[in-house]
Amino acid sequence: MAHIAIIGSGIAGLFAASQLADAGHDVTVVTKKRPKDSSTNWAQGGVAAILDKTNVEGMESHVQDTLRSGDGACDEAVVRSIISEAGDRIMDLIRIGVEFEKEDDGAYSFIREGGHSSKRILHAKDATGREIERALTAYARDHSKITLKPNTLAIDLIQRHHGRPEEGVAGVWCLDQDSQAVITLEADAIVLATGGVGRLWQQTTNPDVATGDGLAMAYRTGASVDNMAYIQFHPTALASSSPRPFLISEAVRGVGAVLLDDEGLAAWTRDFNVASEQGEATPSPAPYSFTLEHTSAGSLATRDIVARAIDQQMKKNGTSCVYLVTSHLDLPWQEKFPTIARRLAEEGLQLGRDPIPVVPAAHYMVGGVRVDDIGRAFLQGTTEPMPHLYAIGEVACTGMHGANRLASNSLLEAVVFAQRVAQHLIEFPPPTYEGSHPAWRADGLGALREHAPINHDRISLVRTMTEEVGIVRSNQRLKRAQRRLNLLQNEVDMMWRTARPTREIVELRNLCLIGQLVVEDALGQTENKGLHYNVDLLRDDTLG
Ligand code: FAD
Ligand code: SIN
């Protein structure tokens, strides 16, 4: 049986591991921190899925919402195939032990989020990811064929035979963060499941492991990356002085919460109080929302539109947040959104009573390692697969999300592609690599004398991305970012050549490369689409 190395222990990595291990393959899952440290564990809303395959209308509607959200850039065949497999994959998750919420009558409960035209999101209250991660880690821990290696940081992929990308990969060098030794993990196939890159921006919903490592490793090894300009900002991260990022799920808008700016909030509060005093029906806050100036779908439009509307409104008003209003709704908040209610209580806020200050925050990387429909990475500049290298989950670009991912389609895409990769490896086990594995080049390298330059460079990198490569872009800002990132890259390369690897320098090296790829792709865009919005392109369009 082949030995497969999976990098990452979110939904993609652990689900693929479960399928491969059940088929008798030996799987090693390496992961940077604890197994549960992943975006998956923080997912709130849920998994978009039509469970009943005979519900043709429901599936078609999910397809159309996905295509609309992707702004004409989705691969329709990929979208259709993923949505049609949703029911089977959800049943797999349930078999593994995931408990999705049910209604009193025993039927699965579905909620709604932005861009969805109906309730079709399976969930576990407002902590769906935690439930999925709990079940998958428990399954992996109990499985005799799965070895979980926590605190193990993948640094770079090892190429087969003389470092020629077309020969594929044969393993991965990892930093054992307990001993600080670099270890060589040999494998017949490598599956990248390393998640996203939200930590490139100051405001993010992502955990600290989201530093684009897998994407950077794949690119350095000769794999193709795509759609890097499309970075999704979630409209409603909690605006807080705490460095701990926190998302207010779109599901809160799905039950009727409305986005208001300072002016809208003041006007609605005034009219609400007057109506209450006079015993009249109180007004809904929806017509007071600035989002209506941008889209008739208001607060529940797709994320690209809502995030841009908030960004523009905050700049226009000179404010640092807008508000999510819930006080007009009569709901058992504590029961429906216990995680959100708990965190807000820590901030002295009460869901269902207080306006919640929110800001857009970097949330999801739509682009990634370009893969075919069974998850094989492409060689750069070709449509040929790179042998033995696969990418699944957020690190991969399958074509499903186009230029803007629809809410709750990420967990779905991850689980579908994890199963496809596993199935492919089960049907076509990779040949055992008989060649040698080159030694890590760290021999003779010294420890960094001080860490301050790494910290400074990371702060500078994140500031550049935040200021120059945000929701609204311009050619001037993108070019300024490009110059700064090139300078940073030179410094990082110098440190990298002379110092033994640490988590800090590995992440900085990867983040810097990803930043450059995002900027390069953004500068190469010729039209504003989905999440890419450049005011200079707008001006050209208008003049044209
Ligand atoms: P992750 O779950 O991020 O896992 C990546 C793994 O790779 C981690 O274990 C990490 O430690 C490991 N790793 C990274 N680099 C290395 C390295 N160098 N070496 C070793 N290990 C490494 N999507 C939805 O569909 N529905 C939702 O409701 C939803 N809510 C979300 C809420 C939040 C707050 C966030 C942040 C995201 C949300 N998303 C949601 C997006 C979704 O959660 C992610 O896209 C998805 O979980 C990604 O899964 P993954 O397995 O690809 O990566
Ligand atoms: C949310 O709950 O708002 C996040 C959903 C997602 O990112 O798909």
Coordinates of C-alpha atoms in Angstrom, one line a residue, residues 178-523:
D178 CA 9.4 20.4 19.6
S179 CA 13.0 19.6 18.8
Q180 CA 13.6 22.4 16.2
A181 CA 15.0 19.7 13.9
V182 CA 14.3 19.6 10.2
I183 CA 12.9 16.1 9.3
T184 CA 12.4 14.5 5.9
L185 CA 9.0 13.0 5.5
E186 CA 9.1 10.6 2.5
A187 CA 5.8 9.9 0.7
D188 CA 4.5 8.4 -2.5
A189 CA 2.0 11.2 -2.9
I190 CA 1.5 14.6 -1.2
V191 CA -1.8 16.2 -0.6
L192 CA -1.7 19.9 0.3
A193 CA -4.6 20.9 2.6
T194 CA -3.0 23.9 4.2
G195 CA -5.9 26.3 4.0
G196 CA -5.9 30.1 3.4
V197 CA -3.8 33.2 3.7
G198 CA -5.9 35.7 5.8
R199 CA -3.0 36.5 8.0
L200 CA -1.5 38.7 5.2
W201 CA -4.0 41.4 6.3
Q202 CA -4.4 43.2 9.6
Q203 CA -8.1 42.6 9.9
T204 CA -8.9 39.0 9.3
T205 CA -11.3 36.3 10.4
N206 CA -8.6 33.6 10.0
P207 CA -6.6 31.8 12.7
D208 CA -2.9 32.3 13.0
V209 CA -2.1 29.2 10.9
A210 CA -3.5 30.8 7.8
T211 CA -0.2 32.0 6.2
G212 CA -0.4 30.4 2.7
D213 CA 2.3 27.9 3.3
G214 CA 1.0 25.2 1.0
L215 CA 0.4 27.6 -1.8
A216 CA 3.9 29.0 -1.5
M217 CA 5.5 25.6 -1.4
A218 CA 3.6 24.4 -4.4
Y219 CA 4.5 27.5 -6.4
R220 CA 8.2 27.2 -5.5
T221 CA 8.1 23.5 -6.6
G222 CA 6.7 24.4 -10.0
A223 CA 3.0 24.1 -9.6
S224 CA 0.6 26.5 -11.2
V225 CA -1.5 29.1 -9.2
D226 CA -4.5 30.9 -10.4
N227 CA -7.0 33.7 -9.5
M228 CA -4.8 35.1 -6.8
A229 CA -6.3 38.6 -7.1
Y230 CA -9.6 37.3 -5.7
I231 CA -9.3 37.8 -1.9
Q232 CA -12.7 37.6 -0.2
F233 CA -13.3 40.1 2.6
H234 CA -16.1 39.0 4.9
P235 CA -18.4 42.0 5.5
T236 CA -19.0 41.5 9.2
A237 CA -16.0 40.8 11.5
L238 CA -16.5 42.1 15.0
A239 CA -14.8 45.5 15.3
S240 CA -13.0 45.2 18.6
S241 CA -9.8 46.3 20.3
S242 CA -9.0 42.6 21.0
P243 CA -6.4 41.1 18.8
R244 CA -8.5 37.9 18.7
P245 CA -10.4 38.0 15.4
F246 CA -14.1 37.1 15.5
L247 CA -16.7 36.7 12.8
I248 CA -20.3 37.6 13.1
S249 CA -21.8 35.0 10.8
E250 CA -23.8 35.9 7.7
A251 CA -26.4 33.6 9.2
V252 CA -27.2 36.6 11.6
R253 CA -28.2 38.6 8.5
G254 CA -29.9 35.5 7.2
V255 CA -32.4 35.7 10.1
G256 CA -33.0 39.4 9.4
A257 CA -30.2 41.5 10.9
V258 CA -29.5 44.7 9.0
L259 CA -26.4 46.8 8.3
L260 CA -26.7 50.5 9.2
D261 CA -24.1 53.3 9.3
D262 CA -24.1 56.0 12.1
E263 CA -26.6 58.1 10.2
G264 CA -29.0 55.3 9.4
L265 CA -28.8 54.0 13.0
A266 CA -29.7 57.5 14.4
A267 CA -32.5 57.9 11.9
W268 CA -34.0 54.5 12.5
T269 CA -33.7 54.8 16.3
R270 CA -35.5 58.2 16.2
D271 CA -38.3 56.9 14.1
F272 CA -38.6 53.7 16.1
N273 CA -38.9 55.6 19.4
V274 CA -41.5 58.0 17.9
A275 CA -43.6 55.1 16.6
S276 CA -43.3 53.3 19.9
E277 CA -44.3 56.3 21.9
Q278 CA -47.3 56.9 19.6
G279 CA -48.3 53.2 19.8
E280 CA -47.8 52.8 16.0
A281 CA -46.2 49.9 14.2
T282 CA -42.4 50.3 14.6
P283 CA -40.4 50.6 11.3
S284 CA -38.0 47.9 10.1
P285 CA -34.4 49.0 9.9
A286 CA -34.0 47.6 6.4
P287 CA -35.0 50.7 4.4
Y288 CA -32.5 52.7 6.5
S289 CA -29.5 50.6 5.3
F290 CA -26.8 52.3 3.2
T291 CA -26.4 48.9 1.4
L292 CA -29.6 49.8 -0.6
E293 CA -27.6 52.5 -2.4
H294 CA -25.4 49.7 -3.8
T295 CA -27.8 46.8 -4.4
S296 CA -31.5 46.1 -4.1
A297 CA -30.6 42.9 -2.2
G298 CA -29.5 45.1 0.7
S299 CA -27.7 43.6 3.7
L300 CA -28.0 40.1 2.3
A301 CA -26.3 40.7 -1.1
T302 CA -23.2 38.6 -2.0
R303 CA -20.1 39.3 0.0
D304 CA -18.1 41.2 -2.6
I305 CA -20.9 43.8 -2.9
V306 CA -21.7 44.1 0.8
A307 CA -18.0 44.4 1.8
R308 CA -17.4 47.1 -0.9
A309 CA -20.5 49.0 0.2
I310 CA -19.2 49.0 3.8
D311 CA -15.7 50.0 2.8
Q312 CA -17.0 52.9 0.7
Q313 CA -19.5 54.0 3.4
M314 CA -16.8 54.0 6.1
K315 CA -14.5 56.1 3.9
K316 CA -17.3 58.5 3.0
N317 CA -18.4 58.9 6.6
G318 CA -14.8 58.9 8.1
T319 CA -15.9 56.1 10.5
S320 CA -14.1 52.9 11.5
C321 CA -17.1 50.6 11.5
V322 CA -20.7 50.1 10.7
Y323 CA -23.4 48.4 12.8
L324 CA -25.3 45.2 12.6
V325 CA -28.7 45.8 14.1
T326 CA -30.7 42.9 15.6
S327 CA -33.0 44.6 18.2
H328 CA -36.0 44.6 15.9
L329 CA -36.0 40.8 15.8
D330 CA -37.6 38.6 18.4
L331 CA -35.4 35.5 18.4
P332 CA -34.0 33.0 21.0
W333 CA -30.5 34.5 20.3
Q334 CA -28.7 32.6 23.0
E335 CA -30.0 29.3 21.7
K336 CA -29.5 30.0 18.0
F337 CA -26.2 31.8 18.1
P338 CA -24.5 30.7 21.4
T339 CA -20.9 31.2 20.3
I340 CA -21.6 34.7 18.9
A341 CA -23.7 35.7 22.0
R342 CA -20.9 34.5 24.3
R343 CA -18.2 36.5 22.5
L344 CA -20.3 39.6 22.3
A345 CA -21.1 39.3 26.0
E346 CA -17.3 39.4 26.7
E347 CA -17.3 42.8 24.8
G348 CA -20.3 44.0 26.9
L349 CA -22.7 43.6 24.0
Q350 CA -26.0 41.7 23.8
L351 CA -27.2 40.1 20.6
G352 CA -30.8 41.2 20.0
R353 CA -30.3 44.4 21.9
D354 CA -27.1 46.3 21.1
P355 CA -25.9 47.5 17.6
I356 CA -22.9 45.3 16.9
P357 CA -19.9 47.2 15.5
V358 CA -18.5 45.4 12.4
V359 CA -15.8 45.8 9.7
P360 CA -14.9 43.9 6.6
A361 CA -12.0 41.5 7.2
A362 CA -9.8 39.2 5.0
H363 CA -11.6 35.9 5.1
Y364 CA -11.1 33.5 2.2
M365 CA -8.6 32.9 -0.6
V366 CA -10.6 32.2 -3.7
G367 CA -7.6 31.5 -5.9
G368 CA -4.9 28.9 -5.1
V369 CA -3.1 26.0 -6.6
R370 CA -4.8 25.3 -9.9
V371 CA -6.1 21.7 -9.9
D372 CA -8.0 19.5 -12.3
D373 CA -11.3 17.9 -11.5
I374 CA -9.6 15.2 -9.4
G375 CA -7.5 17.6 -7.4
R376 CA -4.1 17.1 -9.2
A377 CA -1.9 20.2 -9.3
F378 CA -0.9 21.5 -12.7
L379 CA 2.7 22.2 -13.7
Q380 CA 3.3 25.9 -14.2
G381 CA 2.5 27.1 -17.7
T382 CA 0.8 23.8 -18.7
T383 CA -2.4 21.9 -18.2
E384 CA -0.4 18.8 -17.4
P385 CA -0.6 17.5 -13.8
M386 CA 2.5 17.6 -11.7
P387 CA 3.0 13.9 -10.7
H388 CA 2.0 12.9 -7.2
L389 CA 1.0 16.4 -6.0
Y390 CA -2.6 17.2 -5.0
A391 CA -4.3 20.2 -3.5
I392 CA -7.7 20.3 -1.7
G393 CA -9.7 22.7 0.3
E394 CA -9.0 26.4 0.5
V395 CA -5.4 26.1 -0.8
A396 CA -6.8 24.8 -4.1
C397 CA -8.4 26.6 -7.0
T398 CA -11.0 24.3 -8.6
G399 CA -13.0 26.8 -10.6
M400 CA -16.0 26.5 -8.3
H401 CA -15.9 30.0 -6.8
G402 CA -15.2 32.1 -9.8
A403 CA -14.4 35.6 -8.8
N404 CA -16.3 35.5 -5.5
R405 CA -17.2 32.5 -3.3
L406 CA -20.8 32.0 -2.3
A407 CA -21.2 31.6 1.5
S408 CA -20.9 28.1 2.9
N409 CA -19.6 26.7 -0.4
S410 CA -16.1 26.3 0.9
L411 CA -16.6 23.4 3.3
L412 CA -18.7 21.7 0.6
E413 CA -16.0 22.1 -2.1
A414 CA -13.3 20.9 0.4
V415 CA -15.1 17.7 1.3
V416 CA -16.0 16.9 -2.3
F417 CA -12.5 17.3 -3.6
A418 CA -11.0 15.5 -0.6
Q419 CA -13.1 12.5 -1.5
R420 CA -12.1 12.8 -5.2
V421 CA -8.4 12.9 -4.4
A422 CA -8.7 9.9 -2.0
Q423 CA -10.7 8.0 -4.6
H424 CA -8.1 8.6 -7.3
L425 CA -5.3 7.5 -5.1
I426 CA -7.2 4.4 -4.1
E427 CA -7.9 3.5 -7.7
F428 CA -4.4 4.5 -9.0
P429 CA -2.0 4.0 -6.1
P430 CA 1.2 6.0 -6.7
P431 CA 4.4 3.9 -7.4
T432 CA 6.8 3.7 -4.5
Y433 CA 9.6 6.2 -5.1
E434 CA 12.9 4.3 -5.1
G435 CA 15.2 7.3 -5.6
S436 CA 17.1 9.1 -2.9
H437 CA 15.8 12.1 -0.9
P438 CA 18.2 15.0 -0.9
A439 CA 19.3 16.2 2.5
W440 CA 17.8 19.5 3.8
R441 CA 20.4 22.2 3.2
A442 CA 20.3 23.5 6.7
D443 CA 23.7 21.9 7.7
G444 CA 26.1 24.7 8.5
L445 CA 23.3 27.3 9.0
G446 CA 23.3 29.3 12.2
A447 CA 20.5 30.4 14.4
L448 CA 19.2 33.9 13.8
R449 CA 21.0 36.3 16.1
E450 CA 17.9 38.3 16.7
H451 CA 14.3 38.0 15.7
A452 CA 13.5 41.7 15.5
P453 CA 14.1 42.0 11.7
I454 CA 11.6 39.2 11.1
N455 CA 9.0 40.8 13.2
H456 CA 9.5 44.2 11.6
D457 CA 9.4 42.7 8.1
R458 CA 6.1 40.9 8.9
I459 CA 4.5 44.0 10.3
S460 CA 5.6 46.0 7.3
L461 CA 4.3 43.3 4.9
V462 CA 0.9 43.1 6.6
R463 CA 0.7 46.9 6.7
T464 CA 1.5 47.1 2.9
M465 CA -1.2 44.5 2.0
T466 CA -3.7 46.2 4.3
E467 CA -3.2 49.7 3.0
E468 CA -2.5 49.0 -0.6
V469 CA -4.1 45.7 -1.6
G470 CA -7.5 45.9 0.1
I471 CA -11.1 45.8 -1.1
V472 CA -10.8 48.9 -3.4
R473 CA -7.5 49.0 -5.3
S474 CA -5.8 51.3 -7.7
N475 CA -2.8 50.9 -10.1
Q476 CA -0.7 53.4 -8.1
R477 CA -1.3 51.5 -4.8
L478 CA -0.7 48.1 -6.4
K479 CA 2.6 49.3 -7.9
R480 CA 3.7 50.8 -4.6
A481 CA 2.9 47.5 -2.9
Q482 CA 4.8 45.6 -5.6
R483 CA 8.0 47.8 -5.0
R484 CA 7.8 47.3 -1.2
L485 CA 7.2 43.6 -1.5
N486 CA 10.2 43.2 -3.8
L487 CA 12.4 44.9 -1.3
L488 CA 11.1 42.8 1.5
Q489 CA 11.6 39.7 -0.5
N490 CA 15.3 40.5 -0.9
E491 CA 15.7 40.9 2.8
V492 CA 13.7 37.7 3.6
D493 CA 15.8 35.8 1.0
M494 CA 19.0 36.9 2.7
M495 CA 17.8 35.8 6.1
W496 CA 16.6 32.5 4.6
R497 CA 20.0 31.7 3.1
T498 CA 21.8 32.2 6.3
A499 CA 19.5 31.2 9.2
R500 CA 18.1 27.9 10.5
P501 CA 14.4 27.8 9.8
T502 CA 11.9 28.8 12.5
R503 CA 8.2 29.1 12.2
E504 CA 8.5 32.9 12.0
I505 CA 10.8 32.9 9.1
V506 CA 9.1 30.1 7.2
E507 CA 5.8 32.0 7.5
L508 CA 7.3 35.3 6.5
R509 CA 8.9 33.8 3.5
N510 CA 5.6 32.3 2.4
L511 CA 3.5 35.3 3.1
C512 CA 5.8 37.6 1.2
L513 CA 5.6 35.3 -1.9
I514 CA 1.8 35.1 -1.7
G515 CA 1.6 38.9 -1.3
Q516 CA 3.7 39.2 -4.6
L517 CA 1.5 36.7 -6.4
V518 CA -1.7 38.6 -5.3
V519 CA -0.3 41.9 -6.4
E520 CA 1.0 40.6 -9.7
D521 CA -2.4 39.0 -10.5
A522 CA -4.3 42.1 -9.5
L523 CA -2.1 44.3 -11.8

